[in-house]
């Protein structure tokens, strides 16, 4: 066999061996790439699960376990954040109200707990808190401050706008159907809303009039709430003996208000104004409408639902 033939055979063998090695290397490379892709996908899925778990933990740590709204911890952080935002964005005229704080306390839950127990009372409080949270804007913050007290932060809202929100919340507390095995007391007047036996008092504080710090604003709101509570107690006290009776004022036919494009709360066309009160209608049900600084005395002509329950009335709801 001549030399060229031997060289050709050797070269062919080398090429065949190199092709086999390259094919094996390519298969291994594809396996490695597939394994790396699967590992990357698994890592991404694990990272997504961890992020979801973290978000759930954060939401749980900032949510009140009973009512499902923001808790005290989140309210403190949100108040500090809003105060810092107001400090970074000064407005004109200087000293104008830039943040309002409402401290709302619901009255009447002692009756519910005595009649239905703490578990049913907690369900009622949760349902009412979820309803009240729907009465504020998305930019507002609504949370449970403690017990039956709730705190509302209203950015870019002055005292007048805060009073509109407070009246809407009071109206909702009085008129919201309760999650109880009973129905609200029917109203005496035609077309009048029923009374559920609950009430609310609200204390208001605004920045910077009542302070430029979270502690000062909360203290001012708490003092306003105490004043409103005292005014409500004075208004509900019986008249002195020998008097000719107390005058009554008609209950406000307040309806939920709409929001303007700028974010300020505005009343609808049929909402009540701050003009003089009209003559009392004996056929309409009335209760007490309270603010942080004043009280409008009225007479509740509808019996609370708990009194009817004590009398053995069948108020079961389907």
PDB file of C-alpha atoms in Angstrom:
ATOM      1  CA  UNK A   1       0.000   0.000   0.000  1.00  0.00           C
ATOM      2  CA  UNK A   2       1.460   3.318  -1.074  1.00  0.00           C
ATOM      3  CA  UNK A   3       1.920   6.314   1.190  1.00  0.00           C
ATOM      4  CA  UNK A   4      -0.918   8.481  -0.170  1.00  0.00           C
ATOM      5  CA  UNK A   5      -3.451   5.723   0.491  1.00  0.00           C
ATOM      6  CA  UNK A   6      -2.231   5.273   4.053  1.00  0.00           C
ATOM      7  CA  UNK A   7      -2.414   8.991   4.707  1.00  0.00           C
ATOM      8  CA  UNK A   8      -5.933   9.185   3.295  1.00  0.00           C
ATOM      9  CA  UNK A   9      -7.119   6.336   5.510  1.00  0.00           C
ATOM     10  CA  UNK A  10      -5.542   7.886   8.589  1.00  0.00           C
ATOM     11  CA  UNK A  11      -7.090  11.268   7.810  1.00  0.00           C
ATOM     12  CA  UNK A  12     -10.501   9.658   7.338  1.00  0.00           C
ATOM     13  CA  UNK A  13     -10.191   7.887  10.677  1.00  0.00           C
ATOM     14  CA  UNK A  14      -9.240  11.099  12.400  1.00  0.00           C
ATOM     15  CA  UNK A  15     -12.173  12.948  10.839  1.00  0.00           C
ATOM     16  CA  UNK A  16     -14.551  10.176  11.865  1.00  0.00           C
ATOM     17  CA  UNK A  17     -13.236  10.258  15.446  1.00  0.00           C
ATOM     18  CA  UNK A  18     -13.498  14.064  15.589  1.00  0.00           C
ATOM     19  CA  UNK A  19     -17.058  13.946  14.286  1.00  0.00           C
ATOM     20  CA  UNK A  20     -18.027  11.407  16.931  1.00  0.00           C
ATOM     21  CA  UNK A  21     -16.421  13.485  19.685  1.00  0.00           C
ATOM     22  CA  UNK A  22     -18.166  16.634  18.417  1.00  0.00           C
ATOM     23  CA  UNK A  23     -21.512  14.841  18.316  1.00  0.00           C
ATOM     24  CA  UNK A  24     -21.087  13.627  21.884  1.00  0.00           C
ATOM     25  CA  UNK A  25     -20.047  17.104  23.024  1.00  0.00           C
ATOM     26  CA  UNK A  26     -23.073  18.655  21.284  1.00  0.00           C
ATOM     27  CA  UNK A  27     -25.434  16.213  22.993  1.00  0.00           C
ATOM     28  CA  UNK A  28     -23.880  16.971  26.380  1.00  0.00           C
ATOM     29  CA  UNK A  29     -24.086  20.707  25.715  1.00  0.00           C
ATOM     30  CA  UNK A  30     -27.774  20.417  24.888  1.00  0.00           C
ATOM     31  CA  UNK A  31     -28.368  18.461  28.058  1.00  0.00           C
ATOM     32  CA  UNK A  32     -26.540  21.075  30.096  1.00  0.00           C
ATOM     33  CA  UNK A  33     -28.527  23.879  28.485  1.00  0.00           C
ATOM     34  CA  UNK A  34     -31.809  22.061  29.129  1.00  0.00           C
ATOM     35  CA  UNK A  35     -30.852  21.458  32.724  1.00  0.00           C
ATOM     36  CA  UNK A  36     -29.847  25.107  33.153  1.00  0.00           C
ATOM     37  CA  UNK A  37     -33.136  26.288  31.634  1.00  0.00           C
ATOM     38  CA  UNK A  38     -35.129  24.001  33.942  1.00  0.00           C
ATOM     39  CA  UNK A  39     -33.104  25.167  36.927  1.00  0.00           C
ATOM     40  CA  UNK A  40     -33.641  28.817  35.969  1.00  0.00           C
ATOM     41  CA  UNK A  41     -37.377  28.241  35.590  1.00  0.00           C
ATOM     42  CA  UNK A  42     -37.500  26.550  38.974  1.00  0.00           C
ATOM     43  CA  UNK A  43     -35.578  29.428  40.552  1.00  0.00           C
ATOM     44  CA  UNK A  44     -37.922  31.974  38.998  1.00  0.00           C
ATOM     45  CA  UNK A  45     -40.960  30.105  40.282  1.00  0.00           C
ATOM     46  CA  UNK A  46     -39.425  29.886  43.729  1.00  0.00           C
ATOM     47  CA  UNK A  47     -38.607  33.611  43.663  1.00  0.00           C
ATOM     48  CA  UNK A  48     -42.187  34.388  42.646  1.00  0.00           C
ATOM     49  CA  UNK A  49     -43.529  32.280  45.512  1.00  0.00           C
ATOM     50  CA  UNK A  50     -41.217  34.033  47.945  1.00  0.00           C
ATOM     51  CA  UNK A  51     -42.299  37.457  46.695  1.00  0.00           C
ATOM     52  CA  UNK A  52     -45.959  36.490  47.015  1.00  0.00           C
ATOM     53  CA  UNK A  53     -45.336  35.185  50.513  1.00  0.00           C
ATOM     54  CA  UNK A  54     -43.571  38.394  51.472  1.00  0.00           C
ATOM     55  CA  UNK A  55     -46.413  40.507  50.100  1.00  0.00           C
ATOM     56  CA  UNK A  56     -48.909  38.375  52.026  1.00  0.00           C
ATOM     57  CA  UNK A  57     -46.918  38.751  55.228  1.00  0.00           C
ATOM     58  CA  UNK A  58     -46.718  42.523  54.763  1.00  0.00           C
ATOM     59  CA  UNK A  59     -50.437  42.725  54.073  1.00  0.00           C
ATOM     60  CA  UNK A  60     -51.189  40.590  57.127  1.00  0.00           C
ATOM     61  CA  UNK A  61     -48.925  42.664  59.362  1.00  0.00           C
ATOM     62  CA  UNK A  62     -50.686  45.871  58.260  1.00  0.00           C
ATOM     63  CA  UNK A  63     -54.269  44.517  58.357  1.00  0.00           C
ATOM     64  CA  UNK A  64     -56.552  44.332  61.359  1.00  0.00           C
ATOM     65  CA  UNK A  65     -57.396  40.672  61.982  1.00  0.00           C
ATOM     66  CA  UNK A  66     -60.997  41.333  63.071  1.00  0.00           C
ATOM     67  CA  UNK A  67     -62.249  43.937  60.601  1.00  0.00           C
ATOM     68  CA  UNK A  68     -59.956  43.460  57.597  1.00  0.00           C
ATOM     69  CA  UNK A  69     -59.112  47.187  57.327  1.00  0.00           C
ATOM     70  CA  UNK A  70     -55.733  48.804  58.062  1.00  0.00           C
ATOM     71  CA  UNK A  71     -54.481  48.366  61.617  1.00  0.00           C
ATOM     72  CA  UNK A  72     -52.898  50.762  64.117  1.00  0.00           C
ATOM     73  CA  UNK A  73     -49.358  50.094  62.872  1.00  0.00           C
ATOM     74  CA  UNK A  74     -50.188  50.985  59.277  1.00  0.00           C
ATOM     75  CA  UNK A  75     -52.117  54.081  60.367  1.00  0.00           C
ATOM     76  CA  UNK A  76     -49.045  55.378  62.209  1.00  0.00           C
ATOM     77  CA  UNK A  77     -46.814  54.809  59.167  1.00  0.00           C
ATOM     78  CA  UNK A  78     -49.357  56.361  56.803  1.00  0.00           C
ATOM     79  CA  UNK A  79     -49.794  59.426  59.026  1.00  0.00           C
ATOM     80  CA  UNK A  80     -46.031  59.989  59.196  1.00  0.00           C
ATOM     81  CA  UNK A  81     -45.823  59.577  55.424  1.00  0.00           C
ATOM     82  CA  UNK A  82     -48.596  62.090  54.762  1.00  0.00           C
ATOM     83  CA  UNK A  83     -47.070  64.641  57.149  1.00  0.00           C
ATOM     84  CA  UNK A  84     -43.699  64.271  55.426  1.00  0.00           C
ATOM     85  CA  UNK A  85     -45.367  64.708  52.033  1.00  0.00           C
ATOM     86  CA  UNK A  86     -47.065  67.894  53.189  1.00  0.00           C
ATOM     87  CA  UNK A  87     -43.719  69.200  54.458  1.00  0.00           C
ATOM     88  CA  UNK A  88     -42.084  68.574  51.066  1.00  0.00           C
ATOM     89  CA  UNK A  89     -44.900  70.249  49.125  1.00  0.00           C
ATOM     90  CA  UNK A  90     -45.701  73.645  50.638  1.00  0.00           C
ATOM     91  CA  UNK A  91     -48.908  75.191  49.354  1.00  0.00           C
ATOM     92  CA  UNK A  92     -50.260  78.703  49.001  1.00  0.00           C
ATOM     93  CA  UNK A  93     -51.667  80.498  50.851  1.00  0.00           C
ATOM     94  CA  UNK A  94     -49.306  79.803  53.685  1.00  0.00           C
ATOM     95  CA  UNK A  95     -50.944  77.990  56.590  1.00  0.00           C
ATOM     96  CA  UNK A  96     -53.811  76.486  54.559  1.00  0.00           C
ATOM     97  CA  UNK A  97     -55.185  73.119  55.685  1.00  0.00           C
ATOM     98  CA  UNK A  98     -53.335  70.295  53.937  1.00  0.00           C
ATOM     99  CA  UNK A  99     -54.343  67.177  55.876  1.00  0.00           C
ATOM    100  CA  UNK A 100     -57.382  66.268  57.969  1.00  0.00           C
ATOM    101  CA  UNK A 101     -57.604  63.497  60.558  1.00  0.00           C
ATOM    102  CA  UNK A 102     -60.930  62.013  61.684  1.00  0.00           C
ATOM    103  CA  UNK A 103     -61.235  59.877  64.811  1.00  0.00           C
ATOM    104  CA  UNK A 104     -64.588  58.070  64.710  1.00  0.00           C
ATOM    105  CA  UNK A 105     -66.102  56.094  67.578  1.00  0.00           C
ATOM    106  CA  UNK A 106     -69.112  53.813  67.085  1.00  0.00           C
ATOM    107  CA  UNK A 107     -71.649  53.644  69.915  1.00  0.00           C
ATOM    108  CA  UNK A 108     -74.105  50.858  70.666  1.00  0.00           C
ATOM    109  CA  UNK A 109     -71.935  47.733  70.411  1.00  0.00           C
ATOM    110  CA  UNK A 110     -72.369  46.907  74.093  1.00  0.00           C
ATOM    111  CA  UNK A 111     -76.034  46.185  73.376  1.00  0.00           C
ATOM    112  CA  UNK A 112     -75.102  43.915  70.458  1.00  0.00           C
ATOM    113  CA  UNK A 113     -72.598  41.935  72.528  1.00  0.00           C
ATOM    114  CA  UNK A 114     -75.083  41.484  75.380  1.00  0.00           C
ATOM    115  CA  UNK A 115     -77.821  40.299  73.049  1.00  0.00           C
ATOM    116  CA  UNK A 116     -75.826  38.255  70.512  1.00  0.00           C
ATOM    117  CA  UNK A 117     -72.400  37.552  72.002  1.00  0.00           C
ATOM    118  CA  UNK A 118     -68.901  38.672  71.117  1.00  0.00           C
ATOM    119  CA  UNK A 119     -68.602  36.514  68.004  1.00  0.00           C
ATOM    120  CA  UNK A 120     -71.680  37.998  66.347  1.00  0.00           C
ATOM    121  CA  UNK A 121     -70.638  41.454  67.553  1.00  0.00           C
ATOM    122  CA  UNK A 122     -67.268  40.985  65.835  1.00  0.00           C
ATOM    123  CA  UNK A 123     -69.024  40.015  62.603  1.00  0.00           C
ATOM    124  CA  UNK A 124     -71.172  43.140  62.806  1.00  0.00           C
ATOM    125  CA  UNK A 125     -68.118  45.316  63.427  1.00  0.00           C
ATOM    126  CA  UNK A 126     -66.281  43.787  60.473  1.00  0.00           C
ATOM    127  CA  UNK A 127     -69.227  44.289  58.121  1.00  0.00           C
ATOM    128  CA  UNK A 128     -69.675  47.894  59.240  1.00  0.00           C
ATOM    129  CA  UNK A 129     -65.938  48.640  58.950  1.00  0.00           C
ATOM    130  CA  UNK A 130     -65.865  47.301  55.390  1.00  0.00           C
ATOM    131  CA  UNK A 131     -68.854  49.502  54.541  1.00  0.00           C
ATOM    132  CA  UNK A 132     -67.256  52.591  56.071  1.00  0.00           C
ATOM    133  CA  UNK A 133     -64.042  51.950  54.119  1.00  0.00           C
ATOM    134  CA  UNK A 134     -66.066  52.288  50.918  1.00  0.00           C
ATOM    135  CA  UNK A 135     -67.205  55.783  51.908  1.00  0.00           C
ATOM    136  CA  UNK A 136     -63.738  57.355  51.525  1.00  0.00           C
ATOM    137  CA  UNK A 137     -61.618  58.033  48.465  1.00  0.00           C
ATOM    138  CA  UNK A 138     -58.884  55.720  47.208  1.00  0.00           C
ATOM    139  CA  UNK A 139     -56.298  58.300  48.249  1.00  0.00           C
ATOM    140  CA  UNK A 140     -57.665  58.360  51.814  1.00  0.00           C
ATOM    141  CA  UNK A 141     -56.631  55.936  54.540  1.00  0.00           C
ATOM    142  CA  UNK A 142     -59.227  54.195  56.715  1.00  0.00           C
ATOM    143  CA  UNK A 143     -58.219  51.874  59.557  1.00  0.00           C
ATOM    144  CA  UNK A 144     -59.093  50.576  62.985  1.00  0.00           C
ATOM    145  CA  UNK A 145     -57.513  52.658  65.739  1.00  0.00           C
ATOM    146  CA  UNK A 146     -58.643  50.353  68.545  1.00  0.00           C
ATOM    147  CA  UNK A 147     -61.866  48.891  69.931  1.00  0.00           C
ATOM    148  CA  UNK A 148     -64.761  50.580  68.122  1.00  0.00           C
ATOM    149  CA  UNK A 149     -62.606  53.578  67.120  1.00  0.00           C
ATOM    150  CA  UNK A 150     -61.502  54.159  63.529  1.00  0.00           C
ATOM    151  CA  UNK A 151     -59.033  56.674  62.112  1.00  0.00           C
ATOM    152  CA  UNK A 152     -59.424  58.338  58.706  1.00  0.00           C
ATOM    153  CA  UNK A 153     -56.615  60.268  56.992  1.00  0.00           C
ATOM    154  CA  UNK A 154     -57.823  62.755  54.368  1.00  0.00           C
ATOM    155  CA  UNK A 155     -54.936  64.195  52.295  1.00  0.00           C
ATOM    156  CA  UNK A 156     -55.458  67.589  50.632  1.00  0.00           C
ATOM    157  CA  UNK A 157     -58.697  68.126  52.574  1.00  0.00           C
ATOM    158  CA  UNK A 158     -59.605  71.177  54.639  1.00  0.00           C
ATOM    159  CA  UNK A 159     -61.855  71.345  57.696  1.00  0.00           C
ATOM    160  CA  UNK A 160     -65.016  71.851  55.636  1.00  0.00           C
ATOM    161  CA  UNK A 161     -64.288  68.815  53.470  1.00  0.00           C
ATOM    162  CA  UNK A 162     -63.486  66.778  56.572  1.00  0.00           C
ATOM    163  CA  UNK A 163     -66.854  67.694  58.092  1.00  0.00           C
ATOM    164  CA  UNK A 164     -68.620  66.468  54.936  1.00  0.00           C
ATOM    165  CA  UNK A 165     -66.804  63.134  55.220  1.00  0.00           C
ATOM    166  CA  UNK A 166     -67.603  62.925  58.941  1.00  0.00           C
ATOM    167  CA  UNK A 167     -71.300  63.481  58.285  1.00  0.00           C
ATOM    168  CA  UNK A 168     -71.287  60.801  55.585  1.00  0.00           C
ATOM    169  CA  UNK A 169     -69.643  58.315  57.953  1.00  0.00           C
ATOM    170  CA  UNK A 170     -72.122  59.131  60.746  1.00  0.00           C
ATOM    171  CA  UNK A 171     -75.002  58.640  58.327  1.00  0.00           C
ATOM    172  CA  UNK A 172     -73.604  55.276  57.233  1.00  0.00           C
ATOM    173  CA  UNK A 173     -73.206  54.069  60.818  1.00  0.00           C
ATOM    174  CA  UNK A 174     -76.818  54.928  61.641  1.00  0.00           C
ATOM    175  CA  UNK A 175     -78.356  53.507  58.471  1.00  0.00           C
ATOM    176  CA  UNK A 176     -76.248  50.483  57.517  1.00  0.00           C
ATOM    177  CA  UNK A 177     -78.171  47.173  57.876  1.00  0.00           C
ATOM    178  CA  UNK A 178     -76.549  45.072  60.577  1.00  0.00           C
ATOM    179  CA  UNK A 179     -75.478  41.463  60.037  1.00  0.00           C
ATOM    180  CA  UNK A 180     -77.816  40.201  62.769  1.00  0.00           C
ATOM    181  CA  UNK A 181     -80.641  37.626  62.826  1.00  0.00           C
ATOM    182  CA  UNK A 182     -83.109  40.510  62.920  1.00  0.00           C
ATOM    183  CA  UNK A 183     -84.296  43.343  60.743  1.00  0.00           C
ATOM    184  CA  UNK A 184     -83.845  47.087  61.393  1.00  0.00           C
ATOM    185  CA  UNK A 185     -86.688  48.929  63.066  1.00  0.00           C
ATOM    186  CA  UNK A 186     -89.082  50.245  60.390  1.00  0.00           C
ATOM    187  CA  UNK A 187     -89.199  53.993  60.035  1.00  0.00           C
ATOM    188  CA  UNK A 188     -92.338  55.808  61.092  1.00  0.00           C
ATOM    189  CA  UNK A 189     -92.454  58.203  58.173  1.00  0.00           C
ATOM    190  CA  UNK A 190     -93.000  57.089  54.569  1.00  0.00           C
ATOM    191  CA  UNK A 191     -89.746  56.867  52.640  1.00  0.00           C
ATOM    192  CA  UNK A 192     -87.610  57.383  55.738  1.00  0.00           C
ATOM    193  CA  UNK A 193     -84.596  55.143  56.323  1.00  0.00           C
ATOM    194  CA  UNK A 194     -84.672  52.665  59.225  1.00  0.00           C
ATOM    195  CA  UNK A 195     -82.605  53.016  62.366  1.00  0.00           C
ATOM    196  CA  UNK A 196     -80.204  50.226  63.357  1.00  0.00           C
ATOM    197  CA  UNK A 197     -79.611  51.328  66.956  1.00  0.00           C
ATOM    198  CA  UNK A 198     -76.000  52.464  66.441  1.00  0.00           C
ATOM    199  CA  UNK A 199     -74.523  55.940  66.527  1.00  0.00           C
ATOM    200  CA  UNK A 200     -71.162  57.598  65.952  1.00  0.00           C
ATOM    201  CA  UNK A 201     -69.200  60.595  67.227  1.00  0.00           C
ATOM    202  CA  UNK A 202     -66.280  62.101  65.320  1.00  0.00           C
ATOM    203  CA  UNK A 203     -63.324  64.229  66.389  1.00  0.00           C
ATOM    204  CA  UNK A 204     -61.511  66.238  63.726  1.00  0.00           C
ATOM    205  CA  UNK A 205     -57.982  67.648  63.549  1.00  0.00           C
ATOM    206  CA  UNK A 206     -56.299  69.422  60.639  1.00  0.00           C
ATOM    207  CA  UNK A 207     -52.715  70.162  59.714  1.00  0.00           C
ATOM    208  CA  UNK A 208     -51.165  72.661  60.360  1.00  0.00           C
ATOM    209  CA  UNK A 209     -53.856  74.327  62.501  1.00  0.00           C
ATOM    210  CA  UNK A 210     -53.839  71.618  65.196  1.00  0.00           C
ATOM    211  CA  UNK A 211     -50.164  70.684  64.899  1.00  0.00           C
ATOM    212  CA  UNK A 212     -47.488  69.617  62.449  1.00  0.00           C
ATOM    213  CA  UNK A 213     -46.620  66.317  64.154  1.00  0.00           C
ATOM    214  CA  UNK A 214     -48.455  62.985  64.283  1.00  0.00           C
ATOM    215  CA  UNK A 215     -48.710  62.979  68.085  1.00  0.00           C
ATOM    216  CA  UNK A 216     -50.147  66.507  68.131  1.00  0.00           C
ATOM    217  CA  UNK A 217     -52.739  65.733  65.474  1.00  0.00           C
ATOM    218  CA  UNK A 218     -53.852  62.535  67.201  1.00  0.00           C
ATOM    219  CA  UNK A 219     -54.086  64.337  70.531  1.00  0.00           C
ATOM    220  CA  UNK A 220     -56.186  67.107  68.986  1.00  0.00           C
ATOM    221  CA  UNK A 221     -58.494  64.558  67.325  1.00  0.00           C
ATOM    222  CA  UNK A 222     -58.853  62.665  70.613  1.00  0.00           C
ATOM    223  CA  UNK A 223     -59.769  65.880  72.467  1.00  0.00           C
ATOM    224  CA  UNK A 224     -62.318  66.759  69.793  1.00  0.00           C
ATOM    225  CA  UNK A 225     -63.788  63.264  70.104  1.00  0.00           C
ATOM    226  CA  UNK A 226     -64.069  63.640  73.887  1.00  0.00           C
ATOM    227  CA  UNK A 227     -65.801  67.009  73.434  1.00  0.00           C
ATOM    228  CA  UNK A 228     -68.225  65.503  70.920  1.00  0.00           C
ATOM    229  CA  UNK A 229     -68.940  62.621  73.292  1.00  0.00           C
ATOM    230  CA  UNK A 230     -69.641  65.024  76.145  1.00  0.00           C
ATOM    231  CA  UNK A 231     -71.885  67.165  73.936  1.00  0.00           C
ATOM    232  CA  UNK A 232     -73.813  64.062  72.878  1.00  0.00           C
ATOM    233  CA  UNK A 233     -74.291  63.057  76.511  1.00  0.00           C
ATOM    234  CA  UNK A 234     -75.593  66.531  77.379  1.00  0.00           C
ATOM    235  CA  UNK A 235     -77.959  66.474  74.421  1.00  0.00           C
ATOM    236  CA  UNK A 236     -79.394  63.079  75.397  1.00  0.00           C
ATOM    237  CA  UNK A 237     -79.929  64.090  79.053  1.00  0.00           C
ATOM    238  CA  UNK A 238     -83.622  64.498  80.062  1.00  0.00           C
ATOM    239  CA  UNK A 239     -84.936  68.068  80.417  1.00  0.00           C
ATOM    240  CA  UNK A 240     -85.222  69.518  83.948  1.00  0.00           C
ATOM    241  CA  UNK A 241     -88.463  68.879  85.822  1.00  0.00           C
ATOM    242  CA  UNK A 242     -91.175  71.464  85.340  1.00  0.00           C
ATOM    243  CA  UNK A 243     -89.921  72.497  81.915  1.00  0.00           C
ATOM    244  CA  UNK A 244     -92.138  72.826  78.908  1.00  0.00           C
ATOM    245  CA  UNK A 245     -90.199  70.181  76.988  1.00  0.00           C
ATOM    246  CA  UNK A 246     -87.291  70.360  74.618  1.00  0.00           C
ATOM    247  CA  UNK A 247     -87.496  71.494  71.049  1.00  0.00           C
ATOM    248  CA  UNK A 248     -86.612  68.978  68.398  1.00  0.00           C
ATOM    249  CA  UNK A 249     -84.883  69.396  65.098  1.00  0.00           C
ATOM    250  CA  UNK A 250     -85.530  67.210  62.043  1.00  0.00           C
ATOM    251  CA  UNK A 251     -82.967  64.554  61.230  1.00  0.00           C
ATOM    252  CA  UNK A 252     -80.621  65.264  58.387  1.00  0.00           C
ATOM    253  CA  UNK A 253     -81.591  63.482  55.165  1.00  0.00           C
ATOM    254  CA  UNK A 254     -77.928  63.146  54.313  1.00  0.00           C
ATOM    255  CA  UNK A 255     -76.942  61.085  51.291  1.00  0.00           C
ATOM    256  CA  UNK A 256     -73.432  59.900  50.319  1.00  0.00           C
ATOM    257  CA  UNK A 257     -71.470  62.608  48.570  1.00  0.00           C
ATOM    258  CA  UNK A 258     -69.479  62.572  45.379  1.00  0.00           C
ATOM    259  CA  UNK A 259     -65.897  63.630  44.763  1.00  0.00           C
ATOM    260  CA  UNK A 260     -64.640  66.415  42.561  1.00  0.00           C
ATOM    261  CA  UNK A 261     -61.874  66.022  39.998  1.00  0.00           C
ATOM    262  CA  UNK A 262     -59.444  67.793  42.315  1.00  0.00           C
ATOM    263  CA  UNK A 263     -60.107  65.270  45.095  1.00  0.00           C
ATOM    264  CA  UNK A 264     -62.146  67.515  47.445  1.00  0.00           C
ATOM    265  CA  UNK A 265     -65.374  66.064  48.759  1.00  0.00           C
ATOM    266  CA  UNK A 266     -68.513  67.721  47.431  1.00  0.00           C
ATOM    267  CA  UNK A 267     -72.146  67.252  48.376  1.00  0.00           C
ATOM    268  CA  UNK A 268     -74.695  66.105  45.774  1.00  0.00           C
ATOM    269  CA  UNK A 269     -77.431  68.482  44.640  1.00  0.00           C
ATOM    270  CA  UNK A 270     -79.948  66.975  47.075  1.00  0.00           C
ATOM    271  CA  UNK A 271     -77.600  66.954  50.097  1.00  0.00           C
ATOM    272  CA  UNK A 272     -78.511  69.133  53.098  1.00  0.00           C
ATOM    273  CA  UNK A 273     -77.008  72.569  53.430  1.00  0.00           C
ATOM    274  CA  UNK A 274     -75.887  74.403  56.522  1.00  0.00           C
ATOM    275  CA  UNK A 275     -78.862  76.750  56.426  1.00  0.00           C
ATOM    276  CA  UNK A 276     -81.490  77.098  59.150  1.00  0.00           C
ATOM    277  CA  UNK A 277     -83.235  73.934  60.237  1.00  0.00           C
ATOM    278  CA  UNK A 278     -86.764  73.339  58.966  1.00  0.00           C
ATOM    279  CA  UNK A 279     -89.725  72.572  61.192  1.00  0.00           C
ATOM    280  CA  UNK A 280     -89.679  69.133  62.740  1.00  0.00           C
ATOM    281  CA  UNK A 281     -91.828  66.495  61.061  1.00  0.00           C
ATOM    282  CA  UNK A 282     -93.560  64.323  63.683  1.00  0.00           C
ATOM    283  CA  UNK A 283     -93.750  61.443  61.204  1.00  0.00           C
ATOM    284  CA  UNK A 284     -90.060  61.176  60.464  1.00  0.00           C
ATOM    285  CA  UNK A 285     -87.585  59.187  62.567  1.00  0.00           C
ATOM    286  CA  UNK A 286     -84.894  61.275  64.161  1.00  0.00           C
ATOM    287  CA  UNK A 287     -81.685  60.699  66.068  1.00  0.00           C
ATOM    288  CA  UNK A 288     -78.689  62.716  67.173  1.00  0.00           C
ATOM    289  CA  UNK A 289     -76.247  64.162  64.623  1.00  0.00           C
ATOM    290  CA  UNK A 290     -72.953  65.026  66.331  1.00  0.00           C
ATOM    291  CA  UNK A 291     -69.813  66.776  65.220  1.00  0.00           C
ATOM    292  CA  UNK A 292     -66.468  67.328  66.884  1.00  0.00           C
ATOM    293  CA  UNK A 293     -67.495  70.693  68.314  1.00  0.00           C
ATOM    294  CA  UNK A 294     -71.279  70.762  68.438  1.00  0.00           C
ATOM    295  CA  UNK A 295     -74.382  68.608  68.843  1.00  0.00           C
ATOM    296  CA  UNK A 296     -77.750  68.888  67.152  1.00  0.00           C
ATOM    297  CA  UNK A 297     -80.321  67.550  69.672  1.00  0.00           C
ATOM    298  CA  UNK A 298     -83.131  65.493  68.226  1.00  0.00           C
ATOM    299  CA  UNK A 299     -85.648  62.897  69.341  1.00  0.00           C
ATOM    300  CA  UNK A 300     -85.451  59.237  68.344  1.00  0.00           C
ATOM    301  CA  UNK A 301     -89.031  58.140  67.770  1.00  0.00           C
ATOM    302  CA  UNK A 302     -88.107  54.620  66.571  1.00  0.00           C
ATOM    303  CA  UNK A 303     -87.361  51.980  69.173  1.00  0.00           C
ATOM    304  CA  UNK A 304     -83.923  50.310  68.955  1.00  0.00           C
ATOM    305  CA  UNK A 305     -83.923  46.810  67.532  1.00  0.00           C
ATOM    306  CA  UNK A 306     -82.663  45.395  70.816  1.00  0.00           C
ATOM    307  CA  UNK A 307     -85.756  46.628  72.684  1.00  0.00           C
ATOM    308  CA  UNK A 308     -88.014  44.793  70.229  1.00  0.00           C
ATOM    309  CA  UNK A 309     -85.910  41.673  70.641  1.00  0.00           C
ATOM    310  CA  UNK A 310     -86.306  41.909  74.433  1.00  0.00           C
ATOM    311  CA  UNK A 311     -90.083  42.095  73.944  1.00  0.00           C
ATOM    312  CA  UNK A 312     -90.043  38.770  72.097  1.00  0.00           C
ATOM    313  CA  UNK A 313     -90.865  40.154  68.637  1.00  0.00           C
ATOM    314  CA  UNK A 314     -90.082  37.872  65.696  1.00  0.00           C
ATOM    315  CA  UNK A 315     -87.565  39.889  63.670  1.00  0.00           C
ATOM    316  CA  UNK A 316     -85.918  37.021  61.837  1.00  0.00           C
ATOM    317  CA  UNK A 317     -84.610  37.894  58.403  1.00  0.00           C
ATOM    318  CA  UNK A 318     -84.608  35.559  55.405  1.00  0.00           C
TER     319      UNK A 318
END
